[in-house]
Short mmCIF file of C-alpha atoms and ligand atoms in Angstrom, two decimals:
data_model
loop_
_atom_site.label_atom_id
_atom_site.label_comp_id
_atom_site.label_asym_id
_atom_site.label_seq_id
_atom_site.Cartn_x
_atom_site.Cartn_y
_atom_site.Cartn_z
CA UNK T 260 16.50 111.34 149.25
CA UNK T 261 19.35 113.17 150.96
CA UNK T 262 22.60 111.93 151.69
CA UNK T 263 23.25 110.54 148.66
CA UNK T 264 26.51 108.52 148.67
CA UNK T 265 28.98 109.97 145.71
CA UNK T 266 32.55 108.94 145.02
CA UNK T 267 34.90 111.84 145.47
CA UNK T 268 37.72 111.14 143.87
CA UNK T 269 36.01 109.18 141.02
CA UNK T 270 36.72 106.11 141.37
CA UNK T 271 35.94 103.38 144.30
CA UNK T 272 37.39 100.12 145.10
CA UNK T 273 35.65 97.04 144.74
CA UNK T 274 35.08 97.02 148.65
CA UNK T 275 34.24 100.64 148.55
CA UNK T 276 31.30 99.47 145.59
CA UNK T 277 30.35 96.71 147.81
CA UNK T 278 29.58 98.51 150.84
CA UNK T 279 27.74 101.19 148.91
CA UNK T 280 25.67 99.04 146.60
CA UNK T 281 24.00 97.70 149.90
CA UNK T 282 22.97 101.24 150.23
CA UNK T 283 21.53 101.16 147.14
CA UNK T 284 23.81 103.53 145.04
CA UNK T 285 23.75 103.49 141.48
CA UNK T 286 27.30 103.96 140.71
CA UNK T 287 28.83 101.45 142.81
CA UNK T 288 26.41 98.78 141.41
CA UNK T 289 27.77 99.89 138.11
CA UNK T 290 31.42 100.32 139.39
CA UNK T 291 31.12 96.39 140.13
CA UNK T 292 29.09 95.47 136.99
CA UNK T 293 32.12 96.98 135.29
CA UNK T 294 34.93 95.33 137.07
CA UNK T 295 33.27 92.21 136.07
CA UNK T 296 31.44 92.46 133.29
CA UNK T 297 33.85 90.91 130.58
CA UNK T 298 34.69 87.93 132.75
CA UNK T 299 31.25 86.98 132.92
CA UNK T 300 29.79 88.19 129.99
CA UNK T 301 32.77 85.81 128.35
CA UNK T 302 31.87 82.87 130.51
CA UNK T 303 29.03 82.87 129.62
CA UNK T 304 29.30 83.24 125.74
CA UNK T 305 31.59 80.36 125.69
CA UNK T 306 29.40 78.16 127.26
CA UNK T 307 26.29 79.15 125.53
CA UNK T 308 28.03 79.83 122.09
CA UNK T 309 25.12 81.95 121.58
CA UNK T 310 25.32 86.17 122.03
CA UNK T 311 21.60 86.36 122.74
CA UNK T 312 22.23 83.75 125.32
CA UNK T 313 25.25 85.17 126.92
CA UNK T 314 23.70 88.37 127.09
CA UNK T 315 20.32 86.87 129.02
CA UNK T 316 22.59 84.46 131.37
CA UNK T 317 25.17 87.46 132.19
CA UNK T 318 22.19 89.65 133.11
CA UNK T 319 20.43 87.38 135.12
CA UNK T 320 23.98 86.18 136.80
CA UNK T 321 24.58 90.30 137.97
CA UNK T 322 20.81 90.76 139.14
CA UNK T 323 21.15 87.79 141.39
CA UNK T 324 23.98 88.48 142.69
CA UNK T 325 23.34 92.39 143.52
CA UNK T 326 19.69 90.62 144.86
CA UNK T 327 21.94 89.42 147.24
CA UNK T 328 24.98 91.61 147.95
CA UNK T 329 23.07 92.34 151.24
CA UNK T 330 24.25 89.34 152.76
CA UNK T 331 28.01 89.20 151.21
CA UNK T 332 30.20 89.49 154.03
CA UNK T 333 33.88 91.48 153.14
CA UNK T 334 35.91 88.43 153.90
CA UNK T 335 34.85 86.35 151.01
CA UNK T 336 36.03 86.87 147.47
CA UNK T 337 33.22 88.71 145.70
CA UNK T 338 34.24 87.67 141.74
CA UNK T 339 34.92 83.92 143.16
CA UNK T 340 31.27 84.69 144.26
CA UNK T 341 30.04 86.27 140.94
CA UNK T 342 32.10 83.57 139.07
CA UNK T 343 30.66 80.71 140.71
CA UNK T 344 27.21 82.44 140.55
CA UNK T 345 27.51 82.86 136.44
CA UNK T 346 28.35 79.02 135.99
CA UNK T 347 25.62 78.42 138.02
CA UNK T 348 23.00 80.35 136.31
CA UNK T 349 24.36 78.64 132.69
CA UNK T 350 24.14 75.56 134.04
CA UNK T 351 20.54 75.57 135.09
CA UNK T 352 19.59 77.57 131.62
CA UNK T 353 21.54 74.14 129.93
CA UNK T 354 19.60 71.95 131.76
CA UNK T 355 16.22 73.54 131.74
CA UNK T 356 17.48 73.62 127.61
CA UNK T 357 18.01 70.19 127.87
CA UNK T 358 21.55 70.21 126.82
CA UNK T 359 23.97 68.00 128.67
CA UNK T 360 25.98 70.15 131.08
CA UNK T 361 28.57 67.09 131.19
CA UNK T 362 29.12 65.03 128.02
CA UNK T 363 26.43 62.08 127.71
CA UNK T 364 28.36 58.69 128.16
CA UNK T 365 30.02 57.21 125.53
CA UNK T 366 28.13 53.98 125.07
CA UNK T 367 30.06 52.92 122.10
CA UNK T 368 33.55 53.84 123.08
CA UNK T 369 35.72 54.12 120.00
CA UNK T 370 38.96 55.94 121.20
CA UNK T 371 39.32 56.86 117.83
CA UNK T 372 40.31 60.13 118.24
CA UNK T 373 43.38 59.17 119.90
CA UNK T 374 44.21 55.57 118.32
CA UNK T 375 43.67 56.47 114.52
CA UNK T 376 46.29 57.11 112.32
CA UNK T 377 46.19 58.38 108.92
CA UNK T 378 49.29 58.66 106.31
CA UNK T 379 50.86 62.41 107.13
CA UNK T 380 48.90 62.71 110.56
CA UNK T 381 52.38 63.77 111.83
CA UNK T 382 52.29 66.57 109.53
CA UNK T 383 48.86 67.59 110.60
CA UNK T 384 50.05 68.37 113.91
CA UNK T 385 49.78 71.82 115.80
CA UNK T 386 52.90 72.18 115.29
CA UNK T 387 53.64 75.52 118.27
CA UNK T 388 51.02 77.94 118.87
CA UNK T 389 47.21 77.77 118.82
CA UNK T 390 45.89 81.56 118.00
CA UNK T 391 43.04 83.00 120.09
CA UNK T 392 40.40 83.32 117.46
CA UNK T 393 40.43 79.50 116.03
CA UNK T 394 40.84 78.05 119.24
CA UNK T 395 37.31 80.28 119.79
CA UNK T 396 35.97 78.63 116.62
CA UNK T 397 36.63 75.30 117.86
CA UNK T 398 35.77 75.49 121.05
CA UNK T 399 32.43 77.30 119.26
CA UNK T 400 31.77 74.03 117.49
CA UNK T 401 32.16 71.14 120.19
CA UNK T 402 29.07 69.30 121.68
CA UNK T 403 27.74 71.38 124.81
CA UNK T 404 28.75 69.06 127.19
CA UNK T 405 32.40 69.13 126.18
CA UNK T 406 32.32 72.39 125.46
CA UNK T 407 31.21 73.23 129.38
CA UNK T 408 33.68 70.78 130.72
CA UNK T 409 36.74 72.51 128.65
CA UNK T 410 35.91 76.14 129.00
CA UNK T 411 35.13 75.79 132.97
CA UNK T 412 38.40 73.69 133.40
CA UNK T 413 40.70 75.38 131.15
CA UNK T 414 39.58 78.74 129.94
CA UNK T 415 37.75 79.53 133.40
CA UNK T 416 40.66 77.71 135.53
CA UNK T 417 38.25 75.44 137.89
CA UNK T 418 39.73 72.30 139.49
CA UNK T 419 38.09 68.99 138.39
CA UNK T 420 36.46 68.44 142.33
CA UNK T 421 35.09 72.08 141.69
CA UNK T 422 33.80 70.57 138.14
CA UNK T 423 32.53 67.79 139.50
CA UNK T 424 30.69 69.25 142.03
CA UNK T 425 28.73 71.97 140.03
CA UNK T 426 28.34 69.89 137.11
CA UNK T 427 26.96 66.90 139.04
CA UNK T 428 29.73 63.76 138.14
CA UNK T 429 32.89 62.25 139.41
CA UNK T 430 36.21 63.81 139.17
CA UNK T 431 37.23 60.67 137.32
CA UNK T 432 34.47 61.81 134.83
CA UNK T 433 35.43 65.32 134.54
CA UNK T 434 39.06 64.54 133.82
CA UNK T 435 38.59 61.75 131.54
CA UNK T 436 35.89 64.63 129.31
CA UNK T 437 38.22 67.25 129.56
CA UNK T 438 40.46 64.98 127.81
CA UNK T 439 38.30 64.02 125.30
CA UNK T 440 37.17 67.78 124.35
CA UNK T 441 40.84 68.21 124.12
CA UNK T 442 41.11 65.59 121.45
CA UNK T 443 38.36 66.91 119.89
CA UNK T 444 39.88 70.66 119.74
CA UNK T 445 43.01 69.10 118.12
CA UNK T 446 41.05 67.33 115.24
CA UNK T 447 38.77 70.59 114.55
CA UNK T 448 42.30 72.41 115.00
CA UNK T 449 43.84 69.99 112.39
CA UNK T 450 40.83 69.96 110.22
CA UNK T 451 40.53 73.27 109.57
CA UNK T 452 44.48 74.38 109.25
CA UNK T 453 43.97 71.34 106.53
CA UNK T 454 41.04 72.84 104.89
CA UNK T 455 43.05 76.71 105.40
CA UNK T 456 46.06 75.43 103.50
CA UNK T 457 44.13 74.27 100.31
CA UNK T 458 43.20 77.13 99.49
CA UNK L 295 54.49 51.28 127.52
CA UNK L 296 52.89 50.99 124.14
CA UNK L 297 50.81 53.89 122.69
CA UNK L 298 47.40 52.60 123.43
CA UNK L 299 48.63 52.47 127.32
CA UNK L 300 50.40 56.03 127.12
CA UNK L 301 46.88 57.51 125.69
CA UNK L 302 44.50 55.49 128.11
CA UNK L 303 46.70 57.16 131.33
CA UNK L 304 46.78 60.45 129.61
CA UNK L 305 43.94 62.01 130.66
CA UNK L 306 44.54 61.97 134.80
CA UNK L 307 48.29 63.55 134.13
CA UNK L 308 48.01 67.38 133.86
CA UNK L 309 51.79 67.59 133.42
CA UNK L 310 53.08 63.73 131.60
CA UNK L 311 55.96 64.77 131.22
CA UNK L 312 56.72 64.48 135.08
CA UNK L 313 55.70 60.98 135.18
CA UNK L 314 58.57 58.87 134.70
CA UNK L 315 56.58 55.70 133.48
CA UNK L 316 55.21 58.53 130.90
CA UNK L 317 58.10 59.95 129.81
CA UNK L 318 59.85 56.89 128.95
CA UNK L 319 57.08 56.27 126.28
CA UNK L 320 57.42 59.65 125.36
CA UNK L 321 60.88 60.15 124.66
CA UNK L 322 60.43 57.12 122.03
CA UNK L 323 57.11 57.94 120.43
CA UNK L 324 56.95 60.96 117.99
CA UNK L 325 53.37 60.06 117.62
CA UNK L 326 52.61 60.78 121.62
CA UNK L 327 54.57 63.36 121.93
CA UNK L 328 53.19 65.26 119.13
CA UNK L 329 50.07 64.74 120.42
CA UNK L 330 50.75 66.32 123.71
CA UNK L 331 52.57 69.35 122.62
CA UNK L 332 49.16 69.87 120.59
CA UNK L 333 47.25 69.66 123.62
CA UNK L 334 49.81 71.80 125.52
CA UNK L 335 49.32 74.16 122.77
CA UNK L 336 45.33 74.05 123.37
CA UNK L 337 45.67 74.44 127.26
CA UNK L 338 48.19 77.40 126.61
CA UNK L 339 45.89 78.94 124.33
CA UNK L 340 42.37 78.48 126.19
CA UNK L 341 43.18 81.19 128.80
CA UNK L 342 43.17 83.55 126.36
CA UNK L 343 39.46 82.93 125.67
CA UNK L 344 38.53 84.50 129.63
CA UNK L 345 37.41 87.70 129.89
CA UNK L 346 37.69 88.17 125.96
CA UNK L 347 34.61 89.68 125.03
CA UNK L 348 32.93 92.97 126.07
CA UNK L 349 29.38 92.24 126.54
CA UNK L 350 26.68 95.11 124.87
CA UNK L 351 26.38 98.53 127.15
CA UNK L 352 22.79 97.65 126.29
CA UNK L 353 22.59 95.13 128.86
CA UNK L 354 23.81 97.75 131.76
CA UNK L 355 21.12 99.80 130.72
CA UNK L 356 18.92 96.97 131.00
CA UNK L 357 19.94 95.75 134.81
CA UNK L 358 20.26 99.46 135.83
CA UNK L 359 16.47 99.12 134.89
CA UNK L 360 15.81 96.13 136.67
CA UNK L 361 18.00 96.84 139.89
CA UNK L 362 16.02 100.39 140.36
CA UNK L 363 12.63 98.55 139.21
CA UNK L 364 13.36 96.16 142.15
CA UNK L 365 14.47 99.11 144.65
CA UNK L 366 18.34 97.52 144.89
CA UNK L 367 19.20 101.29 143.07
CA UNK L 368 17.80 103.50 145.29
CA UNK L 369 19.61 106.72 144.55
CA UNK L 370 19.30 108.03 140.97
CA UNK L 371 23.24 107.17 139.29
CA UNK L 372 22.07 109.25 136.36
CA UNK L 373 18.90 111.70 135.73
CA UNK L 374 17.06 109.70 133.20
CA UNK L 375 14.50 107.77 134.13
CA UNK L 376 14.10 108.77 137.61
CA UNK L 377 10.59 109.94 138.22
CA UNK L 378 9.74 113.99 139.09
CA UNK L 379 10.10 114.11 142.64
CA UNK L 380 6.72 113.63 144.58
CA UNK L 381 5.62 115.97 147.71
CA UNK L 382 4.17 114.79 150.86
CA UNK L 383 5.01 111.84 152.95
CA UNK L 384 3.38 110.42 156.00
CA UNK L 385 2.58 107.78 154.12
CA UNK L 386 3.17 103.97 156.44
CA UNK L 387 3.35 100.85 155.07
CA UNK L 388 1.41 99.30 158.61
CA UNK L 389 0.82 96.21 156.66
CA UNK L 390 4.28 95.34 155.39
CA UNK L 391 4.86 93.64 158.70
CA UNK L 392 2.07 91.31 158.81
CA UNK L 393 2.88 90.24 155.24
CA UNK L 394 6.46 89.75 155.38
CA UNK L 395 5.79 87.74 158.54
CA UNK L 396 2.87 85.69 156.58
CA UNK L 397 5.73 85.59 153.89
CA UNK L 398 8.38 83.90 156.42
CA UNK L 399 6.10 81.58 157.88
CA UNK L 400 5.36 80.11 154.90
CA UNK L 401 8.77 79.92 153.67
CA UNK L 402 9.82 78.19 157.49
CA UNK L 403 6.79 76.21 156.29
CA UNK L 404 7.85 75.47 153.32
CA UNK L 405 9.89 71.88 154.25
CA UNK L 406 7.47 70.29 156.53
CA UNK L 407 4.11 71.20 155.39
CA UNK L 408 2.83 68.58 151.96
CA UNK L 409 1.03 71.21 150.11
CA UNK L 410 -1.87 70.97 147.65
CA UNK L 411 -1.22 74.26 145.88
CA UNK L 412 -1.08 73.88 142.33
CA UNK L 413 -1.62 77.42 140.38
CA UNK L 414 1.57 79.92 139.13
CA UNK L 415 -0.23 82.11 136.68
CA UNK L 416 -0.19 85.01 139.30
CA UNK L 417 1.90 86.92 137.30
CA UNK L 418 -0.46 89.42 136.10
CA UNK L 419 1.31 92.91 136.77
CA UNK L 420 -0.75 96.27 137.69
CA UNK L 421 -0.31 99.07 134.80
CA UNK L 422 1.84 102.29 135.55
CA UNK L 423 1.27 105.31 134.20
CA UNK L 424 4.81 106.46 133.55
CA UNK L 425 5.17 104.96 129.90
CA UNK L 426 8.83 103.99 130.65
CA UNK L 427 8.71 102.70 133.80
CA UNK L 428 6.06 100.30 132.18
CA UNK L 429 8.48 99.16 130.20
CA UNK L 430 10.57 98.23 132.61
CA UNK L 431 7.83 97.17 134.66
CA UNK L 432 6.67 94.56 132.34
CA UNK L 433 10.49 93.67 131.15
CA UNK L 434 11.41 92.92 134.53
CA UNK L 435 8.43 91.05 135.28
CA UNK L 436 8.49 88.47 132.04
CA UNK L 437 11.85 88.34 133.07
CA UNK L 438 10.37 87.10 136.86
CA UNK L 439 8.39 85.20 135.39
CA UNK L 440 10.75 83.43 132.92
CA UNK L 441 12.99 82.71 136.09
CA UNK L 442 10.25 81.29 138.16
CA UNK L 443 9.43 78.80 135.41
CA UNK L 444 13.33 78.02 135.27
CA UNK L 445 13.49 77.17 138.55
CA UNK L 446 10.33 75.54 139.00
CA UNK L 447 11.04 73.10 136.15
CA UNK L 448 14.65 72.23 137.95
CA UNK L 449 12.47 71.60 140.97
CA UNK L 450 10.14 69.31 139.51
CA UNK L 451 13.24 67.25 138.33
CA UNK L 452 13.19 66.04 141.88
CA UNK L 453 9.99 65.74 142.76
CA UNK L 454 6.57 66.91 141.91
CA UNK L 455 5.63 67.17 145.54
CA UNK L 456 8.86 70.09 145.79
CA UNK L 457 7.45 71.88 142.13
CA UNK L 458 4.19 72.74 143.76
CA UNK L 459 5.40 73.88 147.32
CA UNK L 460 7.68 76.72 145.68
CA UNK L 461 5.15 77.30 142.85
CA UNK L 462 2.50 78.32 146.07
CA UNK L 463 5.29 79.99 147.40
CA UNK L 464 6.41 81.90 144.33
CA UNK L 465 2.81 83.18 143.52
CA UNK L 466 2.87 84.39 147.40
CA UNK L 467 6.08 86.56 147.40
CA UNK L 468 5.04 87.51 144.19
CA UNK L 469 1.76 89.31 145.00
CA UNK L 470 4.26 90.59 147.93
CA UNK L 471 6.61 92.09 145.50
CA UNK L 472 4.10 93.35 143.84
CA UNK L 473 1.97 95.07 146.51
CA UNK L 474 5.28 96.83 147.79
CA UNK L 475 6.10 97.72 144.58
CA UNK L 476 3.10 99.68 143.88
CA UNK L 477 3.40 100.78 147.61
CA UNK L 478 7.07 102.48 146.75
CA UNK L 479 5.97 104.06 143.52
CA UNK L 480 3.13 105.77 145.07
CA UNK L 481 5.76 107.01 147.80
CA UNK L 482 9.13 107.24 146.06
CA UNK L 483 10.02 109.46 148.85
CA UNK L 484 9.28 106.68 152.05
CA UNK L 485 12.13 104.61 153.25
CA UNK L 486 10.35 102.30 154.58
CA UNK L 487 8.43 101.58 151.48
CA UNK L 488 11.38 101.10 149.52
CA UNK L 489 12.60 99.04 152.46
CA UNK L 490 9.95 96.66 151.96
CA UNK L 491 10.21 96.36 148.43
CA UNK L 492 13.89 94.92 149.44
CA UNK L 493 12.52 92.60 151.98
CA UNK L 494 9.99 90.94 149.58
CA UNK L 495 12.84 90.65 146.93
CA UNK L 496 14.50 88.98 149.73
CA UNK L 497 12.20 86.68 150.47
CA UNK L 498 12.45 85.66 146.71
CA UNK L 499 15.92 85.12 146.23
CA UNK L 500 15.32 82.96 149.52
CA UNK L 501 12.96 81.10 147.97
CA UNK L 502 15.91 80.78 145.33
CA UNK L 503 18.44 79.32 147.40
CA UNK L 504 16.66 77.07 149.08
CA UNK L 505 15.46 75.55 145.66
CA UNK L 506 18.73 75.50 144.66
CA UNK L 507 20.69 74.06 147.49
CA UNK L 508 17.84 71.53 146.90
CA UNK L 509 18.09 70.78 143.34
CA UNK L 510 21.63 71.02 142.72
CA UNK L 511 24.17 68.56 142.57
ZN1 ZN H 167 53.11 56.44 121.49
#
């Protein structure tokens, strides 16, 4: 095929990749997989908590996007696109897992994350800064549906209606999980500086 | 304000410091206001878990595979795996029209039209020669197949009725794909050919959204 598109000067813009990915060049596809790739590659190990996972979903999330970069039009934001396009695909691979993308209702409300108190739980606290690695553990460990709620609200930086709205529940609902998988980070957080410091 | 009350309202403030009601119970209970530095601490933290982790170059490799397997790469990026050139042309792909119009009708169909179809296992995919484009071949087309079971099984969460109308549909644009597939490897060199493999990917991811503006939320 002749007039192949190249980049001159080496590198191209994100609209300059756009506009020649529709053309069906190579690089630019892989110009935009790269501009990308650890956002949603990270998304969706979060979620999943599973590399082989993460690796399937953030495949699947570039292949259906580029299926469609014919029809993405220049004024809308193409990794708000991408973004929303990743959650989507873990979502569905959740459900068709038959994990709960949003926490299961608490039938038996306890609240005792938040009401119990044990001798020297002011101790226990935080106490400052929360390192990147065993926050990751934590987050790692929750229950799925917590775990989706926490990393799309406050790793990923969606709003709750957002939440809500991909997820499928109210914004009453999505506030009142985050919360929970909140309390739940602080007690794995407290739990295992506890364990840490014995020995 | 007792602690019970200060924890029950805590979840709808982002920022409980600002309420005044809040802050009251705050300023007198080392208890709460432990526990909200601690979840400060979490929230200041969790950003740091975004766009963390590189994923495996593997998996480029893999969707440079899949993109040129499903003609979205049309112009080699590097030399491997691009076939030897092939002479001649003149080669027309006259019935490309007809099907992608067959293809559209039944997707305008697809809403109205209560459908009887019940069979997916269409999936059977023609051998190529080229060892590593087989590869590919049949990678990308488990992978198809994979998806096509994904979103059939959201579909059928609605309604049964739905699951077979895009299962009939499916197994159509499939044998599409697949005809203009073969079609653009026997003519690497047609435009047209490679066109059509585009338009019958199109008609998938069609397919796609419309089951998923259905099914979602
Ligand atoms: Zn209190």
């Amino acid at each position: 095929m002749t007039g192949a598109i190249k980049s001159q000067s080496g590198r191209l813009t994100e609209a300059e990749a756009i506009e020649r990915a529709k053309q069906g060049d190579g690089e630019a596809f892989e110009v935009l997989y790269n501009l990308h790739k650890r956002r949603v590659y990270s998304l969706c190990l979060r979620m999943t908590a599973n590399t082989a996972q993460a690796e399937d979903l953030t495949q699947e999330a570039f292949l259906q996007l580029f299926r469609k970069i014919g029809t993405f039009r220049g004024e809308s934001a193409f990794s708000t696109w991408l973004h929303r396009m990743a959650v989507n695909v873990v979502l569905m691979h959740l459900r068709k897992k038959g994990l709960p993308v949003v926490p299961l209702e608490d039938t038996m409300e306890t609240d005792e994350d938040t009401t119990k108190k044990e001798p020297g739980a002011q101790d226990a606290s935080l106490a400052g800064a929360v390192d990147r690695l065993e926050l990751q553990r934590a987050v790692e460990a929750l229950p799925p549906g917590y775990r989706s709620i926490f990393v799309l609200h406050d790793v990923e930086g969606f709003e709750h209606n957002e939440i809500a709205e991909m997820v499928g529940c109210s914004i009453g609902n999505s506030k009142s999980q985050l919360h929970k998988a909140r309390l739940k980070l602080r007690d794995a957080l407290k739990k295992h500086r506890a364990e840490k410091a014995k020995r | 304000m007792n602690c019970a009350e200060f924890q029950k309202a805590l979840p709808e403030f982002a920022e409980p410091q600002r309420d005044t009601a809040l802050q009251a119970h705050l300023r007198s209970c080392s208890d709460c206001s432990l526990l909200v530095s601690d979840l400060d601490s979490i929230v200041a933290a969790a950003p740091s878990l975004a766009a963390s982790e590189d994923p495996n170059p593997q998996i480029w490799l893999q969707l440079e595979a899949a993109l040129k397997n499903e003609g979205l790469i049309r112009q080699p990026a590097a030399p491997l795996l691009v076939p030897p050139p092939q002479e001649g042309r003149g080669w027309r792909l006259s019935w490309a029209l007809p099907v992608a119009a067959a293809v559209a009708l039944t997707i305008g169909l697809l809403v109205y039209r209560p459908s009887t179809h019940q069979n997916l296992q269409s999936t059977g995919k023609t051998a190529v020669t080229e060892p590593a484009a087989a590869v590919q071949t049949a990678a990308a087309t488990n992978a198809g197949i994979n998806e096509d079971q994904d979103l059939l099984e959201v579909v059928g969460t609605q309604s049964p009725t739905m699951r077979a109308e895009y299962a009939a549909n499916l197994k159509d644009v499939n044998a599409y794909i697949r005809d203009a597939e073969d079609a653009a490897k026997a003519n690497p060199d047609d435009e047209q050919a490679q066109e059509s493999v585009m338009n019958a990917y199109e008609q998938r991811s069609m397919l796609y959204e419309m089951a998923m503006d259905r099914s979602l939320p």
